[in-house]
Coordinates of C-alpha atoms in Angstrom, one line a residue:
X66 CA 94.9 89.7 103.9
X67 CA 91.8 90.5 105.6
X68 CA 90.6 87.4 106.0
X69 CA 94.0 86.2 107.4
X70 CA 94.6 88.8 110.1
X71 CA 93.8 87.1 113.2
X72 CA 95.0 83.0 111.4
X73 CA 98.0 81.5 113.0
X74 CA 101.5 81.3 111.7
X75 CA 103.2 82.9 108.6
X76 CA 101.7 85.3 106.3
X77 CA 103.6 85.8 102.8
X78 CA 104.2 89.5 102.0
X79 CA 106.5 91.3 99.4
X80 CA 109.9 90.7 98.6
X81 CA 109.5 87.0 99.2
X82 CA 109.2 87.5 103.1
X83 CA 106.6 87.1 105.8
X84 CA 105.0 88.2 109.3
X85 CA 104.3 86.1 112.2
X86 CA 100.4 85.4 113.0
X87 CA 98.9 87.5 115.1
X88 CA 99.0 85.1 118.0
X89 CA 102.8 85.2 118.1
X90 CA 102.8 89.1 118.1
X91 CA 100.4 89.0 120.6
X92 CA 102.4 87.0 122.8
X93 CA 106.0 88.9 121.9
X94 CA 104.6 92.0 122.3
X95 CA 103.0 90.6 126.0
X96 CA 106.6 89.7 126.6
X97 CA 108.4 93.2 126.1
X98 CA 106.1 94.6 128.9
X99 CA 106.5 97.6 126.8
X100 CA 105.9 100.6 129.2
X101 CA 104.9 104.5 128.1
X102 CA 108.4 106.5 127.5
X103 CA 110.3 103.4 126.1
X104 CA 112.5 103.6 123.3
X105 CA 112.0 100.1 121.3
X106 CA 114.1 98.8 118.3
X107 CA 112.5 96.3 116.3
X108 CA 114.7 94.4 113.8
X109 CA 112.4 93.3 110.9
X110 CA 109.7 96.1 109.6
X111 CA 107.7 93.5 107.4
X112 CA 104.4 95.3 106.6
X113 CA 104.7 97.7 110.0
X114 CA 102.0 96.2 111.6
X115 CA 103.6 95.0 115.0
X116 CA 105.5 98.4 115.4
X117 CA 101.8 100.6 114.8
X118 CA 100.5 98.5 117.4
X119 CA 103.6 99.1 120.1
X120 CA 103.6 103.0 118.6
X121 CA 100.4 103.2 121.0
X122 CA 102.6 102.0 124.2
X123 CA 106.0 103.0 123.6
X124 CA 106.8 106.6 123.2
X125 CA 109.6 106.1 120.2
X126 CA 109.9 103.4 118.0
X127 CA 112.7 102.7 115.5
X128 CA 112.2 99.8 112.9
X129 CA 114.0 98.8 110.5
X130 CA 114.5 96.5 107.7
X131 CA 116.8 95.1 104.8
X132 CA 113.9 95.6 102.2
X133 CA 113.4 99.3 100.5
X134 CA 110.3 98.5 99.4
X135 CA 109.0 96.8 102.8
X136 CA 110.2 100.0 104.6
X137 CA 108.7 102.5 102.3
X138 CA 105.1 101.0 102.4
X139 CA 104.9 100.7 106.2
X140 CA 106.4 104.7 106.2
X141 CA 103.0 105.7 103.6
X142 CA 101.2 103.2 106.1
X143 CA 102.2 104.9 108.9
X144 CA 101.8 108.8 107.9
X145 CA 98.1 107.4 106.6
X146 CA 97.2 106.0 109.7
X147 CA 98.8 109.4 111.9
X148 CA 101.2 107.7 113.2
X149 CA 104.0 109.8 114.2
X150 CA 106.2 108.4 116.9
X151 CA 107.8 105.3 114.5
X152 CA 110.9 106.0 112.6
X153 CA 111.6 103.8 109.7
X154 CA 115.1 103.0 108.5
X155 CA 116.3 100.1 105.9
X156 CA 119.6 98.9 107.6
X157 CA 121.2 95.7 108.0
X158 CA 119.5 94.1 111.0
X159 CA 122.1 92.1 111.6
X160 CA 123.9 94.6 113.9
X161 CA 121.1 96.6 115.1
X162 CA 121.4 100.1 115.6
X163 CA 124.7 100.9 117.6
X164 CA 124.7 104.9 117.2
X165 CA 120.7 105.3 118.3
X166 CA 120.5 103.2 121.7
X167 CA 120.3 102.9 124.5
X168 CA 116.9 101.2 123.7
X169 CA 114.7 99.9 126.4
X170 CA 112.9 97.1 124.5
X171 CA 114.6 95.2 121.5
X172 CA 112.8 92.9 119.2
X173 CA 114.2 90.9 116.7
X174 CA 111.6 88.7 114.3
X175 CA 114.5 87.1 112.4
X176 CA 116.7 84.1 114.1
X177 CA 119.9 84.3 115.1
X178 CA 121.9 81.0 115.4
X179 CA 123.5 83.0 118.7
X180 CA 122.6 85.7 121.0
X181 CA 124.1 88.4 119.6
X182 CA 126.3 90.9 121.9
X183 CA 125.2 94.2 119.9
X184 CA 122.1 93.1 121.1
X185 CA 122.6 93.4 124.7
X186 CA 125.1 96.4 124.5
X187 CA 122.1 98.5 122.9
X188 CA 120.0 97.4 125.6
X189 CA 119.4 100.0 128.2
X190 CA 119.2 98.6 131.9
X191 CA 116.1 97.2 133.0
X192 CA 115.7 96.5 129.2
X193 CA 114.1 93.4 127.9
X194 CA 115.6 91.6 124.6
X195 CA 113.2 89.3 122.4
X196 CA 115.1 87.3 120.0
X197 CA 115.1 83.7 118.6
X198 CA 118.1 81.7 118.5
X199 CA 118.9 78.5 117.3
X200 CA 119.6 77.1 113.6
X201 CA 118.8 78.3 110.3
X202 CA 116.5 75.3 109.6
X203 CA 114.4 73.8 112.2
X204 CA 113.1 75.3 115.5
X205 CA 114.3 78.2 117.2
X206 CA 113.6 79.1 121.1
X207 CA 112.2 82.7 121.2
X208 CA 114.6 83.7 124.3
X209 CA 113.7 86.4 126.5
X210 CA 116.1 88.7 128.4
X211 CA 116.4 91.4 130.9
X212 CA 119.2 93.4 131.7
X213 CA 119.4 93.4 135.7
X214 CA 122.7 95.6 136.5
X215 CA 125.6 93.9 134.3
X216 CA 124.0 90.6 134.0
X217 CA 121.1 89.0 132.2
X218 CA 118.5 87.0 133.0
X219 CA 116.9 84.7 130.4
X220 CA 113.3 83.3 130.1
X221 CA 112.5 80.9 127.2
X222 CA 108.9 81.9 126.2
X223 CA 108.4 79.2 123.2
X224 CA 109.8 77.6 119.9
X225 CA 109.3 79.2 116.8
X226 CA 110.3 78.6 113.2
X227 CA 111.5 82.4 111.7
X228 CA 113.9 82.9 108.9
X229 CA 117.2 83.8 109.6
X230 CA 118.4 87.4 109.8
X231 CA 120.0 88.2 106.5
X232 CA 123.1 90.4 106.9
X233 CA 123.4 93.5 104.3
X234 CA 120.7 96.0 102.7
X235 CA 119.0 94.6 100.2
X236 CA 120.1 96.7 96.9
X237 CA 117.1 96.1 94.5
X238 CA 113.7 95.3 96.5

């Protein structure tokens, strides 16, 4: 994967899944505006990559993700590399983390076909959401939002094509 780590687009990784290029991350985690002493959920682990990289801006990070083996390499990955401030869970992405938030940043590298709710009710105020919505085949539009008293304000930052969030644990991989 060396050679691939700064390409564009999808890169494959185990259990039949696959990361966003690094210019995608790069532009998501520009989004979030992720500030020290924020409390970030990210819905999709995948190798751990983007969450190492926000464990150097955020104070707490909680990622998780379907796959058992995805979320045990990125823990050895993460105790390697020092890293203690990221807690890694295999969940169900599907309904986020209800019993952990308030979280003040929220991102979500799987589509949903519509903004979720648990997503914005785990969202602390003056939190920011990154999600992409739309249908499971085609384009989705990577939607931003910001939690301004009881209302939200949404910003579209791009289309994207991600898989769609799978709903359960995975039981094997």
């Amino acid at each position: 994967f060396h050679s691939l780590a700064w390409s564009d687009g999808m890169l494959p990784i185990e259990c039949g899944e696959a990361i966003e290029g690094a210019d995608l991350q790069a532009a998501v985690l520009a989004a979030l505006g992720i500030e020290p002493g924020n409390r970030v959920l990210e819905i999709g682990t995948g190798t751990g990559y983007t969450a190492a990289v926000m464990s150097r801006l955020a104070s707490r990070i909680v990622t998780i993700d379907r796959y058992k083996t995805l979320t045990e390499q990125a823990k050895q990955r993460f105790e390697a590399l020092g890293i203690g401030n990221v807690i890694v869970r295999q969940a169900d992405g599907s309904n986020g983390l209800p019993n952990e938030g308030p979280f003040d940043r929220i991102v979500a590298w799987a589509a949903f076909d519509s903004l979720p709710r648990f997503l914005l009710d785990q969202l602390s105020s003056g939190g920011v959401v990154i999600a992409p919505i739309g249908p499971e085949e085609g384009e989705q539009v990577l939607a931003k939002l910001t939690k301004v008293g009881s209302r939200f304000e949404r910003e579209d930052i791009g289309i994207v094509r991600l898989q769609p969030i799978l709903r359960s644990v995975a039981s094997v991989i």
